[in-house]
PDB file of C-alpha atoms and ligand atoms in Angstrom:
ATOM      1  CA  UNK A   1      69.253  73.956 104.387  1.00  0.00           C
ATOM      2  CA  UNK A   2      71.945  73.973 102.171  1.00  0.00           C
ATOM      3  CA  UNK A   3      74.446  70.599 101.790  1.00  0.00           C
ATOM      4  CA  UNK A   4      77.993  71.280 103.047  1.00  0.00           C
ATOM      5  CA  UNK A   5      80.733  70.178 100.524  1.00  0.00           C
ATOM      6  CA  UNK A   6      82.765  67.178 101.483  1.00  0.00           C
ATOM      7  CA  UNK A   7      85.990  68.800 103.150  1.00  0.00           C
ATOM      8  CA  UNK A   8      88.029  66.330 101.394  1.00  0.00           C
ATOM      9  CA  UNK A   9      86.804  66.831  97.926  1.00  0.00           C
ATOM     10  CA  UNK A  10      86.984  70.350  98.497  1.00  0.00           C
ATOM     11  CA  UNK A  11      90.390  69.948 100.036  1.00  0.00           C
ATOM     12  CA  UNK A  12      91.499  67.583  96.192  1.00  0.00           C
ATOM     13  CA  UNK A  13      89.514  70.469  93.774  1.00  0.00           C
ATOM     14  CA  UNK A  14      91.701  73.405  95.764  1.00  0.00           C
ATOM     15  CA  UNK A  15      94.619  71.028  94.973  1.00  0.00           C
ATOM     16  CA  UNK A  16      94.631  70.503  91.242  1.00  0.00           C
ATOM     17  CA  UNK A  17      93.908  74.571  91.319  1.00  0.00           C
ATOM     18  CA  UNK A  18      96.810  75.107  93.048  1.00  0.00           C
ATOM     19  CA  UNK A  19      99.396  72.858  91.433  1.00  0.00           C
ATOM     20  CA  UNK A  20      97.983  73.914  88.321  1.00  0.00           C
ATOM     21  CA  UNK A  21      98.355  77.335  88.976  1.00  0.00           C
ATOM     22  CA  UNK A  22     102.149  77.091  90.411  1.00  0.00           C
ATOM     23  CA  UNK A  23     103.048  75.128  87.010  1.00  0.00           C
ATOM     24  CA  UNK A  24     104.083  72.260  89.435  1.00  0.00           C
ATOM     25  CA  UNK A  25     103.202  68.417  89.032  1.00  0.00           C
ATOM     26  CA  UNK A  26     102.863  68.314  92.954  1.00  0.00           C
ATOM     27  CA  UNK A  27     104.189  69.516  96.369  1.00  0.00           C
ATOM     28  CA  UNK A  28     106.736  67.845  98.397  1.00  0.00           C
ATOM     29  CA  UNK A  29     106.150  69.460 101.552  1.00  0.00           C
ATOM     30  CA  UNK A  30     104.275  72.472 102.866  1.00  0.00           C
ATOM     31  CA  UNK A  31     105.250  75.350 105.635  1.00  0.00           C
ATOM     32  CA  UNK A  32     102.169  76.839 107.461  1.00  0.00           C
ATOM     33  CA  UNK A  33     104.022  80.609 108.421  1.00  0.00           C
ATOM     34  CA  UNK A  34     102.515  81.701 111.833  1.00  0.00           C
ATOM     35  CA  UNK A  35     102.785  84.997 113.660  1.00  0.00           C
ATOM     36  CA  UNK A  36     106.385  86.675 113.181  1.00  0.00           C
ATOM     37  CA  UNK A  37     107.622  84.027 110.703  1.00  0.00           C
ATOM     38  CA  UNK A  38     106.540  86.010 107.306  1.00  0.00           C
ATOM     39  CA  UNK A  39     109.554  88.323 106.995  1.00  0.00           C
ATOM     40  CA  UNK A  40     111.973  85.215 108.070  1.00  0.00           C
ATOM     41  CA  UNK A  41     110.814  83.280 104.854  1.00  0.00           C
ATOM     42  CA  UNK A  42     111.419  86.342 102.639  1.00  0.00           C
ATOM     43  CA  UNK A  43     113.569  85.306  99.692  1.00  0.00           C
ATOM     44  CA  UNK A  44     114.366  81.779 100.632  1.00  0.00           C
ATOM     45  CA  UNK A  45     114.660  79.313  97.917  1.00  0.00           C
ATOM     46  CA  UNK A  46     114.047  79.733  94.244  1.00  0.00           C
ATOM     47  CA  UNK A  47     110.550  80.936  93.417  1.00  0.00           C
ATOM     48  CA  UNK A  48     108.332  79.077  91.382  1.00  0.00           C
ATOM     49  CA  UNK A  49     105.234  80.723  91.540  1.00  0.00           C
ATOM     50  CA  UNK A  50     102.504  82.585  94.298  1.00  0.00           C
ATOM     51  CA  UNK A  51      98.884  82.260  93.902  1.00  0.00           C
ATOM     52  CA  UNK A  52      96.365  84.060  96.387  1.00  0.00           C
ATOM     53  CA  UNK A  53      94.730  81.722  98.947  1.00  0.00           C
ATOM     54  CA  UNK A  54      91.498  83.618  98.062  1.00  0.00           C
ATOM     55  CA  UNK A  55      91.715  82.384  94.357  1.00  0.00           C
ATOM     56  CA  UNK A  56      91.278  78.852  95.327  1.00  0.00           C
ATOM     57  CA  UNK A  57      88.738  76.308  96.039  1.00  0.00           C
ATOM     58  CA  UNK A  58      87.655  76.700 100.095  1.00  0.00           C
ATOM     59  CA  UNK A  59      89.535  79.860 101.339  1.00  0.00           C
ATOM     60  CA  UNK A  60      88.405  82.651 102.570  1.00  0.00           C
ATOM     61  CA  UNK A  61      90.459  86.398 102.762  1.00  0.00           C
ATOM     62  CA  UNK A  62      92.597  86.528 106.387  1.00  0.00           C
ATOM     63  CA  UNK A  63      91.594  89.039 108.672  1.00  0.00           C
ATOM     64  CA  UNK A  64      94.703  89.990 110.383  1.00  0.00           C
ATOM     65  CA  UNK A  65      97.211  92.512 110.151  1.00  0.00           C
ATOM     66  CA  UNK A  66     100.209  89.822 109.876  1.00  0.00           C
ATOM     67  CA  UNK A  67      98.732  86.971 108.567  1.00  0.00           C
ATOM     68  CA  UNK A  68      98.946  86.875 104.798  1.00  0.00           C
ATOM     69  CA  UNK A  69      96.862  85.286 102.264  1.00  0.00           C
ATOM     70  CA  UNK A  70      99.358  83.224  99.891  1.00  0.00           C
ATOM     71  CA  UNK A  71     100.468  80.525  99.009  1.00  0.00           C
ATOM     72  CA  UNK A  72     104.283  80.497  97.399  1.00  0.00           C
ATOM     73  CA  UNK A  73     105.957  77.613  95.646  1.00  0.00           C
ATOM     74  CA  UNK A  74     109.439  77.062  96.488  1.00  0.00           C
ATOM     75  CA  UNK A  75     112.299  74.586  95.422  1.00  0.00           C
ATOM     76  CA  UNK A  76     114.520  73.371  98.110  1.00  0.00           C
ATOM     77  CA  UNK A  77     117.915  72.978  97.011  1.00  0.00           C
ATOM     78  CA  UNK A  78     117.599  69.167  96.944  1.00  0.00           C
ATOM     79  CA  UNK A  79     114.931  70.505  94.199  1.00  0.00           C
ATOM     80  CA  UNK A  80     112.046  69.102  96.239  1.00  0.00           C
ATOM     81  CA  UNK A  81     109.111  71.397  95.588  1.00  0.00           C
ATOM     82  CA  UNK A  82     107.539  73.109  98.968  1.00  0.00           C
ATOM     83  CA  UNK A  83     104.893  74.785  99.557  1.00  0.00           C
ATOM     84  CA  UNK A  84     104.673  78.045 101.968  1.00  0.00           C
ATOM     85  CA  UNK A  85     101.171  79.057 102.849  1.00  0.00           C
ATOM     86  CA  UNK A  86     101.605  82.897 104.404  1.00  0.00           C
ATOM     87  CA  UNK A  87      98.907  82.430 106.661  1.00  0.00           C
ATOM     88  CA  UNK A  88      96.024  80.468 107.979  1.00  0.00           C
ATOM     89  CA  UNK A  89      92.581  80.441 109.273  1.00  0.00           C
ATOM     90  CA  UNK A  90      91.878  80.318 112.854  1.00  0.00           C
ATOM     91  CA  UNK A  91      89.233  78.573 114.767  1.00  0.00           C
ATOM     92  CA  UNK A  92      88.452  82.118 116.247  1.00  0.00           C
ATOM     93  CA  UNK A  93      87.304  83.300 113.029  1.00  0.00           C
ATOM     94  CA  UNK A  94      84.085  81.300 113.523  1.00  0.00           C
ATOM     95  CA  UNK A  95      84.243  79.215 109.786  1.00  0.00           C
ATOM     96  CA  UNK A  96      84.724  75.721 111.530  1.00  0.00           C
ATOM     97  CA  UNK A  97      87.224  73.276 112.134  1.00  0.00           C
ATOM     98  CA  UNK A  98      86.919  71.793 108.422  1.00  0.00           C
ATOM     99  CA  UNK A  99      88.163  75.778 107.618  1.00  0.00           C
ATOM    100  CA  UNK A 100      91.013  75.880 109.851  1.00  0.00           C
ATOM    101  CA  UNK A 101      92.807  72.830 107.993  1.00  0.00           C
ATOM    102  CA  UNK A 102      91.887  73.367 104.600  1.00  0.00           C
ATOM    103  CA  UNK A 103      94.930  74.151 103.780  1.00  0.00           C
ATOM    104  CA  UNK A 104      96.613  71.390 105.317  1.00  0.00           C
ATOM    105  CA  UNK A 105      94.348  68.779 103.800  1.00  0.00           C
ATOM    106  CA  UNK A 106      95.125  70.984 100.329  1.00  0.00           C
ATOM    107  CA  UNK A 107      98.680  70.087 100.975  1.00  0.00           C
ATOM    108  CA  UNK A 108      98.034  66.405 101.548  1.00  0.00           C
ATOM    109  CA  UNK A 109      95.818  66.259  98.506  1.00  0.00           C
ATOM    110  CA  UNK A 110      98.471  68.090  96.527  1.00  0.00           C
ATOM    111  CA  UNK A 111     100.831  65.577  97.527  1.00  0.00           C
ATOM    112  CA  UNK A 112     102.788  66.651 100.601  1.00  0.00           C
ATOM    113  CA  UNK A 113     104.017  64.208 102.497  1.00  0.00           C
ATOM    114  CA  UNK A 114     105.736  66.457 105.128  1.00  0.00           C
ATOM    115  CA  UNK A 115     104.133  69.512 107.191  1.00  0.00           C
ATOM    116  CA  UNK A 116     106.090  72.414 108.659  1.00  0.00           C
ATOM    117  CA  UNK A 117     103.541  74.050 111.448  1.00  0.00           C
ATOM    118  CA  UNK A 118     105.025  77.330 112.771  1.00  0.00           C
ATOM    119  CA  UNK A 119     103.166  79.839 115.369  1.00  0.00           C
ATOM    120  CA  UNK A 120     103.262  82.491 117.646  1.00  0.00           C
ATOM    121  CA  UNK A 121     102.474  81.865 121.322  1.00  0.00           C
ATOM    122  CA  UNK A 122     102.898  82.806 124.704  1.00  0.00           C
ATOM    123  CA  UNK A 123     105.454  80.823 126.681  1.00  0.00           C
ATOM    124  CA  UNK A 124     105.030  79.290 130.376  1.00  0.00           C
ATOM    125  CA  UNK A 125     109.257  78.702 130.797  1.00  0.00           C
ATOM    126  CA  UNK A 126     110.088  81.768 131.964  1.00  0.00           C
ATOM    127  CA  UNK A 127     113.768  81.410 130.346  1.00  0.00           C
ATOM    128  CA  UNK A 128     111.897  81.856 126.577  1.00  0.00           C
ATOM    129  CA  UNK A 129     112.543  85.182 126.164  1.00  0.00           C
ATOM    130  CA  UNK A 130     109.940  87.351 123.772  1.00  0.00           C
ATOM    131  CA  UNK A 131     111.554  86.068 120.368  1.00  0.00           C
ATOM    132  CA  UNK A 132     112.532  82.574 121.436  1.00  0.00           C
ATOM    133  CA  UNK A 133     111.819  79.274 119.382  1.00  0.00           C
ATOM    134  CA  UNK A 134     111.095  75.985 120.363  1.00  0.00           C
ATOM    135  CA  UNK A 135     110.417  72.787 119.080  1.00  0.00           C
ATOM    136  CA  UNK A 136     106.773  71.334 119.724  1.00  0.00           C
ATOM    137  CA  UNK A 137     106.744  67.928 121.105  1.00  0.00           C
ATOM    138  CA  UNK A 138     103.866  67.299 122.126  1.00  0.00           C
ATOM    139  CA  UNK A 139     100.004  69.557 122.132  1.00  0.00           C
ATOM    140  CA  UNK A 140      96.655  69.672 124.040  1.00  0.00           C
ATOM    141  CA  UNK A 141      93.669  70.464 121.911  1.00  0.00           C
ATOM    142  CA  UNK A 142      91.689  72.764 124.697  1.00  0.00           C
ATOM    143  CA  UNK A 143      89.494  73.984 121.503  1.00  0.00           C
ATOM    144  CA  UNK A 144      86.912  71.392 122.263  1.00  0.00           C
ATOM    145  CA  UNK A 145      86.498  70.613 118.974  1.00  0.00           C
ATOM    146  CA  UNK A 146      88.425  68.459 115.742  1.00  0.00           C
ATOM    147  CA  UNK A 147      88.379  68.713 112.116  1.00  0.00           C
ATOM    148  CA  UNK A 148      87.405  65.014 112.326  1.00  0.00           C
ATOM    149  CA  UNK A 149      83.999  63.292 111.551  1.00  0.00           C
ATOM    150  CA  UNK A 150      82.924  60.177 112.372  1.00  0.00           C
ATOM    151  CA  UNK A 151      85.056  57.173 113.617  1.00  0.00           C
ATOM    152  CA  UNK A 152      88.409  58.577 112.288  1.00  0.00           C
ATOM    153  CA  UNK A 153      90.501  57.005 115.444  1.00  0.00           C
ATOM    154  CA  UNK A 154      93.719  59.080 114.481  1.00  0.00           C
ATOM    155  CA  UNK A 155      96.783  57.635 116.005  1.00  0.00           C
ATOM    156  CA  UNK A 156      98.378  60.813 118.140  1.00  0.00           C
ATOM    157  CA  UNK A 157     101.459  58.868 119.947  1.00  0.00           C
ATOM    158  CA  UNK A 158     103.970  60.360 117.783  1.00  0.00           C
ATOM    159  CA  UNK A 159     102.157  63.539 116.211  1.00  0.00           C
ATOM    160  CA  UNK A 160     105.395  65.788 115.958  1.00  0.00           C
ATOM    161  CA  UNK A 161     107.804  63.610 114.220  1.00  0.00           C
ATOM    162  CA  UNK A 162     111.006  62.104 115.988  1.00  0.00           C
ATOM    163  CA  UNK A 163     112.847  61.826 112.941  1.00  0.00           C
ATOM    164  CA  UNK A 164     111.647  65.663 111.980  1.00  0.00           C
ATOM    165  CA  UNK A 165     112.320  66.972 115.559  1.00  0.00           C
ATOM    166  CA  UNK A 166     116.071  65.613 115.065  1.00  0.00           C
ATOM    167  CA  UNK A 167     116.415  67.264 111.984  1.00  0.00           C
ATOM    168  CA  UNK A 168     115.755  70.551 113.277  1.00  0.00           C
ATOM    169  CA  UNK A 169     117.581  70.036 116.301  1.00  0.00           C
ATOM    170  CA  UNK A 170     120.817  69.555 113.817  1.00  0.00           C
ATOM    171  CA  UNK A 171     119.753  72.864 112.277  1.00  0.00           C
ATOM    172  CA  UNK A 172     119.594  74.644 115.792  1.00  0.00           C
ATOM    173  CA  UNK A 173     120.718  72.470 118.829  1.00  0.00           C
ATOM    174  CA  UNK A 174     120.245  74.856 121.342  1.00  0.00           C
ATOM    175  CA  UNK A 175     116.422  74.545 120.362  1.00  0.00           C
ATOM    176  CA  UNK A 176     114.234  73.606 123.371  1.00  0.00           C
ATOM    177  CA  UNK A 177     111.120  71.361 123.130  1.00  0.00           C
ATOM    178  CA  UNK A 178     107.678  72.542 124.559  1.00  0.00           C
ATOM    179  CA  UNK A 179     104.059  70.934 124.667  1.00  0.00           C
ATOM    180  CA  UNK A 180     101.914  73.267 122.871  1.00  0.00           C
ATOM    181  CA  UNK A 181      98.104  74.115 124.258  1.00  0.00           C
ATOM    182  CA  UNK A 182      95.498  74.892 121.881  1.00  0.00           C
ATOM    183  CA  UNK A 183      92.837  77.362 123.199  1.00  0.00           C
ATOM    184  CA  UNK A 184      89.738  78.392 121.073  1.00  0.00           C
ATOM    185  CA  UNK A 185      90.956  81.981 121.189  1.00  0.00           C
ATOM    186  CA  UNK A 186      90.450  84.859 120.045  1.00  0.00           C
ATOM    187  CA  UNK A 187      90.851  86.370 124.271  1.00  0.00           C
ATOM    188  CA  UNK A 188      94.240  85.659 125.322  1.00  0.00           C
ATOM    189  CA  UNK A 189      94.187  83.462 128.533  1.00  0.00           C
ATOM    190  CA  UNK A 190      93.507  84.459 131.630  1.00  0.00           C
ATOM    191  CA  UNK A 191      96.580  83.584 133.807  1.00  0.00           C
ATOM    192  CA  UNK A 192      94.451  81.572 135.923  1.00  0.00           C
ATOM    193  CA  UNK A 193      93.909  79.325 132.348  1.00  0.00           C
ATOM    194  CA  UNK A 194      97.826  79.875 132.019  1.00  0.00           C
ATOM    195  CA  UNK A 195      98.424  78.205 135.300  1.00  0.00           C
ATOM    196  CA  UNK A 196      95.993  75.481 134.288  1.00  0.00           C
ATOM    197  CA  UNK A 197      97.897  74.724 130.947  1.00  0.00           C
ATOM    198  CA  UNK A 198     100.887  74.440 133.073  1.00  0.00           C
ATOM    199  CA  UNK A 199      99.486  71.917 135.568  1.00  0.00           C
ATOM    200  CA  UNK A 200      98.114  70.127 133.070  1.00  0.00           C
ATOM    201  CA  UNK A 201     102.032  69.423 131.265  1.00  0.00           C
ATOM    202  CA  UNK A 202     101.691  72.859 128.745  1.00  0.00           C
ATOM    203  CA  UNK A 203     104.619  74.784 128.500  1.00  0.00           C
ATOM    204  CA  UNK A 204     103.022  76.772 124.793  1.00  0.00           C
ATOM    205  CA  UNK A 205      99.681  78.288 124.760  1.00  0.00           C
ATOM    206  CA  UNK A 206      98.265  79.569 121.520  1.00  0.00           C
ATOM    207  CA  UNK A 207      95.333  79.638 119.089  1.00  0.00           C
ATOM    208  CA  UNK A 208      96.251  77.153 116.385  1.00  0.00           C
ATOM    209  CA  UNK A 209      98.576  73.874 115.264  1.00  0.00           C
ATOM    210  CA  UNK A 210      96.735  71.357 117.431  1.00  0.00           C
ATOM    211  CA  UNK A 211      93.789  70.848 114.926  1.00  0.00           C
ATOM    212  CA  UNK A 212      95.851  71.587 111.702  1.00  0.00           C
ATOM    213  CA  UNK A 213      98.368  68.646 113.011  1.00  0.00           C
ATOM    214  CA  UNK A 214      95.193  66.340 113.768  1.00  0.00           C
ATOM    215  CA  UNK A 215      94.151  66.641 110.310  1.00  0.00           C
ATOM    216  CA  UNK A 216      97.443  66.017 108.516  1.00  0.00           C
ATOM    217  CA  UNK A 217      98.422  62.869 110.896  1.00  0.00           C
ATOM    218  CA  UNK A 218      95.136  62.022 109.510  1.00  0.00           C
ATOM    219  CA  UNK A 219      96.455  62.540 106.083  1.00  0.00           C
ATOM    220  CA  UNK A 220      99.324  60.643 106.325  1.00  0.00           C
ATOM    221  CA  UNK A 221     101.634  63.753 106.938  1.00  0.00           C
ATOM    222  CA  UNK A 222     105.051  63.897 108.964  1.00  0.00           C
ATOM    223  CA  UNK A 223     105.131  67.061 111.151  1.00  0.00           C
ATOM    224  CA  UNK A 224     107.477  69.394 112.333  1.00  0.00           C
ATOM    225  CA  UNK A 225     105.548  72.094 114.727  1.00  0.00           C
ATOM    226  CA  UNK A 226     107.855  75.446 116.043  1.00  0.00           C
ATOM    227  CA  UNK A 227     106.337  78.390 117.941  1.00  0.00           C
ATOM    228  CA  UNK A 228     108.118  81.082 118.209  1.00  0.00           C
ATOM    229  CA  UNK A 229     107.456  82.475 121.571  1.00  0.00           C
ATOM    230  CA  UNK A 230     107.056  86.086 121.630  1.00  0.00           C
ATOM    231  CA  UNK A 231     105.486  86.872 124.860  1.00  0.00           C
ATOM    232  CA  UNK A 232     105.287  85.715 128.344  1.00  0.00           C
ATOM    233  CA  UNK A 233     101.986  83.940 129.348  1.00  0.00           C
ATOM    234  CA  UNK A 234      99.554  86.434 130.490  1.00  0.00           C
ATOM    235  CA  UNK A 235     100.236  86.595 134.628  1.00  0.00           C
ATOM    236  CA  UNK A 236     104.445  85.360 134.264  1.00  0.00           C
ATOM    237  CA  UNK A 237     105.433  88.756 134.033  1.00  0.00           C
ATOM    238  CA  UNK A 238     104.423  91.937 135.348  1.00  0.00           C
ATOM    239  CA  UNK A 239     102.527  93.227 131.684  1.00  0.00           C
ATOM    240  CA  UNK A 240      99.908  93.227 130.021  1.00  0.00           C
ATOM    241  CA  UNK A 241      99.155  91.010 126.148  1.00  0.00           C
ATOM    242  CA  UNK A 242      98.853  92.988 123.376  1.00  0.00           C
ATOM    243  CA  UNK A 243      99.338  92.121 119.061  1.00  0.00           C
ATOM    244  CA  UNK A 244     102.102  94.913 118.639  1.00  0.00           C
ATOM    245  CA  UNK A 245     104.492  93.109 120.984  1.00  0.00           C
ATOM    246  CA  UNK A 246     104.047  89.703 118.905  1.00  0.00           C
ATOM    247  CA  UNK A 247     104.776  91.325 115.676  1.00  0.00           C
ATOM    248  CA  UNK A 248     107.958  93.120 117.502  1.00  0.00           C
ATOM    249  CA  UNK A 249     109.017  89.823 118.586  1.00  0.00           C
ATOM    250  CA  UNK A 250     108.143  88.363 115.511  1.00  0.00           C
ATOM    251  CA  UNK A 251     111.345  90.903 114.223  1.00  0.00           C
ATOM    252  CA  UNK A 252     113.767  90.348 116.655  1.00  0.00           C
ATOM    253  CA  UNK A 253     113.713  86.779 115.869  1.00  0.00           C
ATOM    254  CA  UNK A 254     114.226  87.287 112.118  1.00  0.00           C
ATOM    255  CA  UNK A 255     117.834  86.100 111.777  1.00  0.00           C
ATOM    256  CA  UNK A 256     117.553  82.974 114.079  1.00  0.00           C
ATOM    257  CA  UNK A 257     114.170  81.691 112.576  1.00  0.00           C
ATOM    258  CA  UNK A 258     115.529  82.243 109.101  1.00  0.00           C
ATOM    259  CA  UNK A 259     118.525  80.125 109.615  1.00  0.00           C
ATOM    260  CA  UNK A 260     116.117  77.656 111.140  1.00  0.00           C
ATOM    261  CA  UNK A 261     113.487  77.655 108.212  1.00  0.00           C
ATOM    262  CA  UNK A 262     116.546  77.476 105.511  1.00  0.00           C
ATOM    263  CA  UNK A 263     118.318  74.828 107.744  1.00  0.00           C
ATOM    264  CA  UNK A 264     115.348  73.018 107.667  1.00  0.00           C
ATOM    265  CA  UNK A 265     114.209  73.322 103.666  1.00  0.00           C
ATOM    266  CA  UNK A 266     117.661  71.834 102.928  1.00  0.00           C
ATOM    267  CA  UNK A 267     116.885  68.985 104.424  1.00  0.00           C
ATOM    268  CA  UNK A 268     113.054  68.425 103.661  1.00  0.00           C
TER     269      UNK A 268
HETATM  270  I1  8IG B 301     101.552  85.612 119.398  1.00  0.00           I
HETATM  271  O1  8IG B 301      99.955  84.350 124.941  1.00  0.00           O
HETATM  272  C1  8IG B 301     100.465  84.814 120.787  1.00  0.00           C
HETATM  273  N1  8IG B 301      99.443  84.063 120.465  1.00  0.00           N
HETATM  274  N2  8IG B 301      96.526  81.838 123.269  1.00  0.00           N
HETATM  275  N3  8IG B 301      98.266  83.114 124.125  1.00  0.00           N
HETATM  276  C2  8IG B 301      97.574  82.635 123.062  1.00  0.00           C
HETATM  277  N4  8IG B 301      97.879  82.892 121.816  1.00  0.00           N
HETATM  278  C3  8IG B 301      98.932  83.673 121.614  1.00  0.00           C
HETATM  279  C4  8IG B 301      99.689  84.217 122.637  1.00  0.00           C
HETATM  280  C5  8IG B 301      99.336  83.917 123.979  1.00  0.00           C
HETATM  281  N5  8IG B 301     100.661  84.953 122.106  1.00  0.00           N
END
């Protein structure tokens, strides 16, 4: 059998690749882009450099039509330097927990001490509209697993940032807060699992964030999480889920969630 690498080292070589390779001394913060979020982050900030996730240390190519493979360098207008990673690795791909957050430990390692998590997910308040965002405050890791090893006893009490949560309510106060339920993925749920994730104090369900926030609260990290909800739970309205109608949503949303994101990179 061959060794695995230690995740962290893995997580520091894919680190000094990447700030080497952006011509930056280190990140400030980093933006995870889920599901409908690419085109919002289009042309924000001044550009300091894009390297291909594949070219570093750890990462794999995606394998969906919407999730990219980069990672861009940005400065903020405060001239912090912030790192948006167009896409991630999901649990459902079968590579592991340790693969899911390798970019969010490369972050860390880089020197980030603030996360931005954004998603796509089906919503349980039937007032979130297809295209609606809201502010996570709270998540339920229903994966049954965690990127941690051994007797890491993470504090979780405050796992999406008060002081972040704030912020982005000054950005956009008609924002509503959600608690965000991880499933494994990659079946949507069944709406008997929908009903469950609402009994259980859910009000998001989707296939990533819970893990990727474990491991930077791990790391140190402040986060901010936002899904963008862009369907109905499957069984709160009359249809049936399908990946056209998130990337639909995903484009109705554009103006609100690009205020939001530049909002939000003023102040980070
Ligand atoms: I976009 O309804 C998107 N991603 N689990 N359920 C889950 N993931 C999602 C959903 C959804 N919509």
């Amino acid at each position: 059998m061959t060794e695995q690498p230690d995740p962290y080292a893995l997580a520091a070589e894919a680190a000094s690749s990447l700030t080497q390779r952006l011509g930056v001394e280190k990140l400030d913060a980093a933006i995870v882009l889920g599901s409908g979020w690419s085109t919002a982050s289009a042309g924000l900030g001044e550009t300091l450099g894009e390297v291909s996730l594949a070219d570093l240390p750890g990462f794999a190519a995606p394998v969906v039509a919407g999730h990219g493979g980069t990672v861009r360098a940005l400065r903020t207008p405060a001239g912090r330097v912030v790192a948006l990673f167009t896409g991630r690795t999901h649990l459902y791909e079968g590579r592991g927990a340790h693969a899911v957050v390798h970019g969010v430990r490369t972050a860390a390692a880089a020197g980030a001490g603030r996360l931005v998590l954004t998603n796509g997910c089906g919503g349980l308040n039937p007032a979130w509209g297809p295209g609606t965002p809201v502010l996570i405050s709270d998540h339920i890791n229903l994966t049954g697993t965690t990127p941690l090893v051994g007797p890491r006893f993470v504090d979780l009490t405050q796992a999406y940032s008060p002081d972040l949560r704030a912020l982005a309510l000054g950005v956009d106060p008609g924002l509503d807060e959600g608690v965000y339920v991880q499933f494994h993925g990659p079946a949507y749920e069944t709406p008997a699992e929908v009903r469950m994730a609402g009994v259980l104090g859910g009000s998001l369900v989707g296939m990533s964030t819970a893990l990727e926030t474990i491991a930077a609260r791990e790391a140190g990290m402040d986060v901010l999480g936002i899904s963008l909800v862009t369907n109905p739970a499957a069984g709160l309205s009359g249809e049936t889920l399908n990946h056209a109608e998130v990337i639909e949503a995903g484009t109705r949303a554009v103006p609100r969630l690009r205020s939001l994101l530049s909002g939000i990179l003023e102040v980070l």
